[in-house]
Short mmCIF file of N, CA, C and O in Angstrom, two decimals:
data_model
loop_
_atom_site.label_atom_id
_atom_site.label_comp_id
_atom_site.label_asym_id
_atom_site.label_seq_id
_atom_site.Cartn_x
_atom_site.Cartn_y
_atom_site.Cartn_z
N ARG A 1 0.81 -1.21 0.00
CA ARG A 1 0.00 0.00 0.00
C ARG A 1 0.84 1.26 0.00
O ARG A 1 0.53 2.21 -0.69
N GLY A 2 1.86 1.29 0.82
CA GLY A 2 2.69 2.48 0.93
C GLY A 2 3.39 2.83 -0.37
O GLY A 2 3.49 4.00 -0.73
N LEU A 3 3.87 1.81 -1.08
CA LEU A 3 4.53 2.05 -2.35
C LEU A 3 3.54 2.59 -3.38
O LEU A 3 3.86 3.49 -4.15
N LYS A 4 2.33 2.07 -3.35
CA LYS A 4 1.29 2.56 -4.27
C LYS A 4 0.96 4.03 -3.96
O LYS A 4 0.78 4.84 -4.87
N ALA A 5 0.93 4.39 -2.69
CA ALA A 5 0.68 5.79 -2.31
C ALA A 5 1.78 6.69 -2.86
O ALA A 5 1.51 7.77 -3.37
N LEU A 6 3.03 6.22 -2.76
CA LEU A 6 4.15 7.00 -3.28
C LEU A 6 4.03 7.16 -4.79
O LEU A 6 4.24 8.24 -5.33
N GLU A 7 3.67 6.09 -5.47
CA GLU A 7 3.50 6.15 -6.92
C GLU A 7 2.40 7.13 -7.31
O GLU A 7 2.55 7.89 -8.27
N LEU A 8 1.30 7.10 -6.57
CA LEU A 8 0.19 8.04 -6.86
C LEU A 8 0.61 9.48 -6.61
O LEU A 8 0.31 10.37 -7.41
N LEU A 9 1.33 9.73 -5.51
CA LEU A 9 1.79 11.08 -5.21
C LEU A 9 2.75 11.61 -6.28
O LEU A 9 2.71 12.76 -6.66
N ALA A 10 3.63 10.73 -6.75
CA ALA A 10 4.66 11.14 -7.70
C ALA A 10 4.13 11.22 -9.13
O ALA A 10 4.78 11.78 -10.00
N GLY A 11 2.93 10.70 -9.37
CA GLY A 11 2.39 10.65 -10.72
C GLY A 11 1.44 11.79 -11.03
O GLY A 11 1.35 12.80 -10.32
N ALA A 12 0.72 11.61 -12.12
CA ALA A 12 -0.21 12.64 -12.62
C ALA A 12 -1.33 12.94 -11.62
O ALA A 12 -1.75 14.09 -11.47
N LEU A 13 -1.81 11.90 -10.93
CA LEU A 13 -2.88 12.13 -9.95
C LEU A 13 -2.38 13.00 -8.80
O LEU A 13 -3.07 13.91 -8.36
N GLY A 14 -1.16 12.74 -8.35
CA GLY A 14 -0.57 13.57 -7.29
C GLY A 14 -0.44 15.01 -7.73
O GLY A 14 -0.66 15.93 -6.95
N GLU A 15 -0.08 15.21 -9.00
CA GLU A 15 0.06 16.57 -9.53
C GLU A 15 -1.27 17.31 -9.53
O GLU A 15 -1.34 18.48 -9.23
N ARG A 16 -2.34 16.59 -9.82
CA ARG A 16 -3.68 17.20 -9.83
C ARG A 16 -4.17 17.47 -8.42
O ARG A 16 -4.82 18.48 -8.16
N CYS A 17 -3.88 16.56 -7.50
CA CYS A 17 -4.37 16.71 -6.12
C CYS A 17 -3.54 17.69 -5.29
O CYS A 17 -4.07 18.38 -4.43
N VAL A 18 -2.25 17.73 -5.54
CA VAL A 18 -1.35 18.61 -4.80
C VAL A 18 -0.54 19.40 -5.84
O VAL A 18 0.57 19.04 -6.19
N PRO A 19 -1.11 20.49 -6.36
CA PRO A 19 -0.47 21.20 -7.47
C PRO A 19 0.83 21.93 -7.10
O PRO A 19 1.65 22.20 -7.97
N MET A 20 1.04 22.23 -5.82
CA MET A 20 2.28 22.90 -5.43
C MET A 20 3.41 21.87 -5.39
O MET A 20 3.40 20.95 -4.59
N LEU A 21 4.38 22.05 -6.28
CA LEU A 21 5.44 21.05 -6.46
C LEU A 21 6.23 20.79 -5.18
O LEU A 21 6.46 19.63 -4.82
N ALA A 22 6.63 21.82 -4.46
CA ALA A 22 7.42 21.62 -3.25
C ALA A 22 6.63 20.83 -2.21
O ALA A 22 7.18 19.95 -1.54
N GLU A 23 5.35 21.12 -2.08
CA GLU A 23 4.50 20.39 -1.12
C GLU A 23 4.37 18.92 -1.53
O GLU A 23 4.47 18.03 -0.70
N ARG A 24 4.16 18.68 -2.81
CA ARG A 24 4.03 17.31 -3.31
C ARG A 24 5.33 16.53 -3.10
O ARG A 24 5.32 15.38 -2.67
N LEU A 25 6.47 17.18 -3.38
CA LEU A 25 7.76 16.51 -3.18
C LEU A 25 8.00 16.21 -1.71
O LEU A 25 8.57 15.16 -1.38
N SER A 26 7.58 17.10 -0.82
CA SER A 26 7.70 16.85 0.61
C SER A 26 6.89 15.62 1.01
O SER A 26 7.38 14.77 1.77
N LEU A 27 5.67 15.52 0.51
CA LEU A 27 4.85 14.35 0.81
C LEU A 27 5.48 13.07 0.28
O LEU A 27 5.47 12.04 0.95
N CYS A 28 6.07 13.16 -0.91
CA CYS A 28 6.76 12.00 -1.49
C CYS A 28 7.95 11.61 -0.62
O CYS A 28 8.19 10.42 -0.37
N ALA A 29 8.71 12.60 -0.14
CA ALA A 29 9.87 12.32 0.71
C ALA A 29 9.45 11.66 2.01
O ALA A 29 10.08 10.70 2.45
N ILE A 30 8.40 12.18 2.60
CA ILE A 30 7.90 11.60 3.86
C ILE A 30 7.45 10.16 3.65
O ILE A 30 7.75 9.27 4.45
N GLN A 31 6.74 9.92 2.54
CA GLN A 31 6.26 8.57 2.25
C GLN A 31 7.43 7.63 1.97
O GLN A 31 7.46 6.50 2.45
N ALA A 32 8.42 8.09 1.20
CA ALA A 32 9.59 7.26 0.89
C ALA A 32 10.34 6.92 2.17
O ALA A 32 10.77 5.77 2.36
N ALA A 33 10.50 7.89 3.05
CA ALA A 33 11.19 7.63 4.32
C ALA A 33 10.43 6.62 5.16
O ALA A 33 11.02 5.75 5.79
N ALA A 34 9.10 6.75 5.19
CA ALA A 34 8.28 5.80 5.96
C ALA A 34 8.40 4.38 5.42
O ALA A 34 8.26 3.42 6.18
N LEU A 35 8.69 4.26 4.14
CA LEU A 35 8.87 2.95 3.52
C LEU A 35 10.30 2.43 3.66
O LEU A 35 10.62 1.34 3.19
N GLY A 36 11.17 3.22 4.29
CA GLY A 36 12.56 2.82 4.45
C GLY A 36 13.41 3.07 3.21
O GLY A 36 14.52 2.54 3.10
N MET A 37 12.92 3.86 2.28
CA MET A 37 13.61 4.16 1.03
C MET A 37 14.42 5.44 1.21
O MET A 37 14.08 6.50 0.68
N SER A 38 15.51 5.36 1.97
CA SER A 38 16.28 6.55 2.34
C SER A 38 16.86 7.30 1.15
O SER A 38 16.84 8.53 1.12
N LEU A 39 17.40 6.60 0.17
CA LEU A 39 17.99 7.27 -0.99
C LEU A 39 16.95 8.05 -1.78
O LEU A 39 17.19 9.18 -2.19
N GLU A 40 15.78 7.43 -1.97
CA GLU A 40 14.71 8.11 -2.67
C GLU A 40 14.21 9.32 -1.87
O GLU A 40 13.95 10.38 -2.42
N ALA A 41 14.08 9.14 -0.55
CA ALA A 41 13.63 10.24 0.31
C ALA A 41 14.63 11.39 0.22
O ALA A 41 14.22 12.56 0.10
N ALA A 42 15.92 11.09 0.26
CA ALA A 42 16.93 12.14 0.16
C ALA A 42 16.84 12.87 -1.18
O ALA A 42 16.97 14.10 -1.23
N THR A 43 16.56 12.14 -2.25
CA THR A 43 16.41 12.76 -3.56
C THR A 43 15.23 13.73 -3.57
O THR A 43 15.33 14.84 -4.09
N TYR A 44 14.12 13.30 -3.00
CA TYR A 44 12.95 14.19 -2.92
C TYR A 44 13.25 15.42 -2.08
O TYR A 44 12.90 16.54 -2.45
N TRP A 45 13.93 15.22 -0.92
CA TRP A 45 14.25 16.37 -0.06
C TRP A 45 15.17 17.34 -0.78
O TRP A 45 15.02 18.55 -0.64
N ARG A 46 16.14 16.83 -1.56
CA ARG A 46 17.02 17.71 -2.32
C ARG A 46 16.24 18.55 -3.31
O ARG A 46 16.49 19.74 -3.48
N ARG A 47 15.27 17.92 -3.96
CA ARG A 47 14.45 18.67 -4.92
C ARG A 47 13.61 19.74 -4.21
O ARG A 47 13.42 20.83 -4.74
N VAL A 48 13.11 19.42 -3.01
CA VAL A 48 12.38 20.43 -2.23
C VAL A 48 13.30 21.61 -1.93
O VAL A 48 12.91 22.77 -2.09
N LEU A 49 14.54 21.32 -1.54
CA LEU A 49 15.49 22.38 -1.18
C LEU A 49 15.90 23.21 -2.40
O LEU A 49 16.23 24.38 -2.26
N GLU A 50 15.86 22.63 -3.59
CA GLU A 50 16.13 23.40 -4.80
C GLU A 50 15.03 24.44 -5.02
O GLU A 50 15.29 25.56 -5.46
N LEU A 51 13.79 24.06 -4.68
CA LEU A 51 12.65 24.97 -4.84
C LEU A 51 12.50 25.94 -3.68
O LEU A 51 12.07 27.07 -3.87
N ALA A 52 12.82 25.46 -2.50
CA ALA A 52 12.63 26.27 -1.28
C ALA A 52 13.85 26.09 -0.38
O ALA A 52 13.83 25.28 0.55
N PRO A 53 14.93 26.79 -0.66
CA PRO A 53 16.18 26.59 0.09
C PRO A 53 16.07 26.87 1.59
O PRO A 53 16.90 26.40 2.36
N ASP A 54 15.05 27.60 2.01
CA ASP A 54 14.90 27.91 3.43
C ASP A 54 13.92 26.99 4.14
O ASP A 54 13.52 27.25 5.27
N ASP A 55 13.56 25.87 3.54
CA ASP A 55 12.64 24.92 4.15
C ASP A 55 13.38 24.12 5.21
O ASP A 55 14.14 23.20 4.90
N TRP A 56 13.16 24.49 6.49
CA TRP A 56 13.89 23.87 7.57
C TRP A 56 13.55 22.40 7.73
O TRP A 56 14.42 21.57 8.05
N VAL A 57 12.32 22.00 7.54
CA VAL A 57 11.94 20.60 7.67
C VAL A 57 12.68 19.76 6.64
O VAL A 57 13.23 18.70 6.96
N ALA A 58 12.76 20.25 5.40
CA ALA A 58 13.47 19.52 4.34
C ALA A 58 14.95 19.42 4.68
O ALA A 58 15.57 18.36 4.52
N MET A 59 15.54 20.53 5.12
CA MET A 59 16.97 20.52 5.45
C MET A 59 17.25 19.56 6.59
O MET A 59 18.19 18.76 6.54
N SER A 60 16.45 19.62 7.63
CA SER A 60 16.64 18.76 8.78
C SER A 60 16.48 17.29 8.40
O SER A 60 17.28 16.44 8.80
N ALA A 61 15.47 16.97 7.61
CA ALA A 61 15.24 15.59 7.19
C ALA A 61 16.38 15.10 6.29
O ALA A 61 16.84 13.96 6.43
N ALA A 62 16.84 15.95 5.38
CA ALA A 62 17.94 15.56 4.51
C ALA A 62 19.22 15.30 5.32
O ALA A 62 19.95 14.34 5.05
N LEU A 63 19.48 16.14 6.32
CA LEU A 63 20.66 15.93 7.15
C LEU A 63 20.52 14.66 7.98
O LEU A 63 21.51 13.94 8.17
N ASP A 64 19.32 14.37 8.48
CA ASP A 64 19.11 13.13 9.23
C ASP A 64 19.41 11.91 8.37
O ASP A 64 19.97 10.92 8.83
N ILE A 65 19.04 11.98 7.09
CA ILE A 65 19.30 10.86 6.18
C ILE A 65 20.80 10.78 5.85
O ILE A 65 21.39 9.70 5.80
N ALA A 66 21.42 11.95 5.65
CA ALA A 66 22.84 11.99 5.28
C ALA A 66 23.76 11.54 6.42
O ALA A 66 24.87 11.08 6.17
N MET A 67 23.31 11.69 7.65
CA MET A 67 24.13 11.34 8.81
C MET A 67 23.41 10.31 9.67
O MET A 67 22.95 10.61 10.78
N PRO A 68 23.28 9.07 9.17
CA PRO A 68 22.56 8.05 9.95
C PRO A 68 23.29 7.75 11.26
O PRO A 68 24.51 7.86 11.35
N GLY A 69 22.53 7.41 12.25
CA GLY A 69 23.10 7.08 13.54
C GLY A 69 23.28 8.26 14.46
O GLY A 69 23.65 8.10 15.62
N THR A 70 23.06 9.45 13.96
CA THR A 70 23.15 10.63 14.82
C THR A 70 21.80 10.91 15.45
O THR A 70 20.77 10.46 14.96
N ILE A 71 21.83 11.67 16.50
CA ILE A 71 20.59 12.06 17.17
C ILE A 71 20.07 13.32 16.49
O ILE A 71 20.81 14.30 16.37
N PRO A 72 18.82 13.33 16.00
CA PRO A 72 18.30 14.54 15.37
C PRO A 72 18.38 15.73 16.32
O PRO A 72 18.13 15.60 17.52
N SER A 73 18.76 16.88 15.78
CA SER A 73 18.90 18.06 16.61
C SER A 73 17.56 18.62 17.05
O SER A 73 17.46 19.32 18.03
N VAL A 74 16.51 18.33 16.29
CA VAL A 74 15.18 18.84 16.59
C VAL A 74 14.20 17.67 16.56
O VAL A 74 14.15 16.94 15.59
N ALA A 75 13.45 17.51 17.64
CA ALA A 75 12.38 16.51 17.63
C ALA A 75 11.20 17.11 16.89
O ALA A 75 10.76 18.21 17.20
N ARG A 76 10.73 16.42 15.87
CA ARG A 76 9.63 16.95 15.06
C ARG A 76 8.30 16.46 15.60
O ARG A 76 8.14 15.29 15.90
N LYS A 77 7.37 17.37 15.69
CA LYS A 77 6.00 17.01 16.02
C LYS A 77 5.31 16.59 14.73
O LYS A 77 5.63 17.09 13.67
N PRO A 78 4.34 15.69 14.82
CA PRO A 78 3.56 15.38 13.62
C PRO A 78 2.78 16.61 13.16
O PRO A 78 2.52 17.52 13.95
N LEU A 79 2.45 16.66 11.90
CA LEU A 79 1.67 17.78 11.38
C LEU A 79 0.35 17.89 12.12
O LEU A 79 -0.21 16.90 12.57
N ALA A 80 -0.14 19.11 12.22
CA ALA A 80 -1.41 19.35 12.91
C ALA A 80 -2.55 18.65 12.19
O ALA A 80 -2.58 18.64 10.95
N PRO A 81 -3.47 18.06 12.91
CA PRO A 81 -4.61 17.42 12.26
C PRO A 81 -5.57 18.45 11.68
O PRO A 81 -5.45 19.64 11.96
N ALA A 82 -6.50 17.99 10.89
CA ALA A 82 -7.52 18.89 10.36
C ALA A 82 -8.21 19.58 11.54
O ALA A 82 -8.56 18.94 12.52
N GLY A 83 -8.37 20.86 11.44
CA GLY A 83 -8.96 21.62 12.53
C GLY A 83 -7.90 22.27 13.40
O GLY A 83 -8.22 23.05 14.27
N GLY A 84 -6.63 21.95 13.18
CA GLY A 84 -5.54 22.57 13.92
C GLY A 84 -5.14 21.78 15.15
O GLY A 84 -5.85 20.88 15.59
N ALA A 85 -4.00 22.13 15.68
CA ALA A 85 -3.47 21.42 16.83
C ALA A 85 -4.19 21.78 18.13
O ALA A 85 -4.12 21.07 19.10
N TRP A 86 -4.85 22.95 18.14
CA TRP A 86 -5.50 23.40 19.36
C TRP A 86 -7.02 23.20 19.34
O TRP A 86 -7.74 23.76 20.12
N ALA A 87 -7.50 22.41 18.38
CA ALA A 87 -8.94 22.22 18.28
C ALA A 87 -9.48 21.54 19.53
O ALA A 87 -8.92 20.57 20.03
N CYS A 88 -10.55 22.07 20.01
CA CYS A 88 -11.24 21.49 21.16
C CYS A 88 -11.83 20.14 20.73
O CYS A 88 -12.32 20.01 19.61
N PRO A 89 -11.82 19.12 21.58
CA PRO A 89 -12.37 17.82 21.21
C PRO A 89 -13.83 17.88 20.74
O PRO A 89 -14.27 17.08 19.95
N SER A 90 -14.58 18.87 21.22
CA SER A 90 -15.99 18.96 20.82
C SER A 90 -16.19 19.92 19.64
O SER A 90 -17.32 20.21 19.27
N ALA A 91 -15.10 20.40 19.03
CA ALA A 91 -15.22 21.42 17.98
C ALA A 91 -15.96 20.92 16.74
O ALA A 91 -16.64 21.67 16.08
N HIS A 92 -15.85 19.66 16.45
CA HIS A 92 -16.46 19.13 15.24
C HIS A 92 -17.64 18.21 15.57
O HIS A 92 -17.84 17.17 14.95
N THR A 93 -18.40 18.62 16.54
CA THR A 93 -19.58 17.84 16.92
C THR A 93 -20.83 18.65 16.62
O THR A 93 -20.76 19.85 16.37
N GLU A 94 -21.95 17.99 16.71
CA GLU A 94 -23.22 18.65 16.42
C GLU A 94 -23.47 19.84 17.35
O GLU A 94 -23.94 20.88 16.93
N GLY A 95 -23.08 19.71 18.61
CA GLY A 95 -23.31 20.78 19.58
C GLY A 95 -22.30 21.90 19.50
O GLY A 95 -22.48 22.94 20.09
N GLY A 96 -21.22 21.70 18.77
CA GLY A 96 -20.21 22.73 18.68
C GLY A 96 -19.27 22.74 19.87
O GLY A 96 -19.29 21.83 20.70
N VAL A 97 -18.49 23.78 19.97
CA VAL A 97 -17.50 23.87 21.03
C VAL A 97 -18.21 24.08 22.37
O VAL A 97 -19.07 24.94 22.50
N THR A 98 -17.81 23.28 23.33
CA THR A 98 -18.32 23.46 24.70
C THR A 98 -17.20 24.05 25.52
O THR A 98 -16.03 23.70 25.33
N THR A 99 -17.51 24.93 26.41
CA THR A 99 -16.48 25.57 27.24
C THR A 99 -16.55 25.06 28.65
O THR A 99 -17.58 24.57 29.12
N GLY A 100 -15.40 25.15 29.33
CA GLY A 100 -15.35 24.75 30.73
C GLY A 100 -15.91 25.85 31.62
O GLY A 100 -16.44 26.84 31.15
N ALA A 101 -15.70 25.72 32.90
CA ALA A 101 -16.22 26.68 33.87
C ALA A 101 -15.61 28.06 33.67
O ALA A 101 -16.24 29.07 33.89
N GLY A 102 -14.36 28.11 33.19
CA GLY A 102 -13.70 29.38 32.99
C GLY A 102 -14.06 30.06 31.68
O GLY A 102 -13.60 31.15 31.41
N GLY A 103 -14.87 29.41 30.86
CA GLY A 103 -15.30 30.01 29.61
C GLY A 103 -14.37 29.74 28.44
O GLY A 103 -14.60 30.24 27.35
N SER A 104 -13.33 28.97 28.65
CA SER A 104 -12.40 28.67 27.58
C SER A 104 -12.32 27.18 27.35
O SER A 104 -12.29 26.40 28.32
N HIS A 105 -12.24 26.75 26.09
CA HIS A 105 -12.11 25.33 25.83
C HIS A 105 -10.66 24.86 25.96
O HIS A 105 -10.37 23.70 25.86
N LEU A 106 -9.70 25.80 26.21
CA LEU A 106 -8.29 25.45 26.34
C LEU A 106 -7.89 25.14 27.77
O LEU A 106 -6.74 24.87 28.04
N THR A 107 -8.83 25.17 28.69
CA THR A 107 -8.49 24.93 30.09
C THR A 107 -8.43 23.46 30.38
O THR A 107 -8.89 22.63 29.70
#
C-alpha cells in the first residue's frame, strides 16, 4: 500500500491533487522515508530544497538521512490534524464547542 501511495503522489494524480510542487515533493519524501527508502527520500528532499532553500523541515530531514546514527537536533511534532493542533475535542460535533467553567475550551 505504501509504495502505491508514493506512486500516486509522484504521478499525474498527485500533480492534480497537490499542485504545489514543493509540497508534493515533501509528501513523497515523507512517504519514501516511511517505507525505508532513504535514498529516494533524500532525492525528494534535495528537490524540495532546490525549490525552497529555506525549508527547515526539508533541510533537517535531509541531514538526518545523510548522517545516519546521529541524534536529530530537533524533535519533530507530527503535522497538525484537520482543525488545527488546538482544536477542542468537541469542535467538530453537532453541539459545537463546549467551554469549561472558565469560559475557555483550552483549560
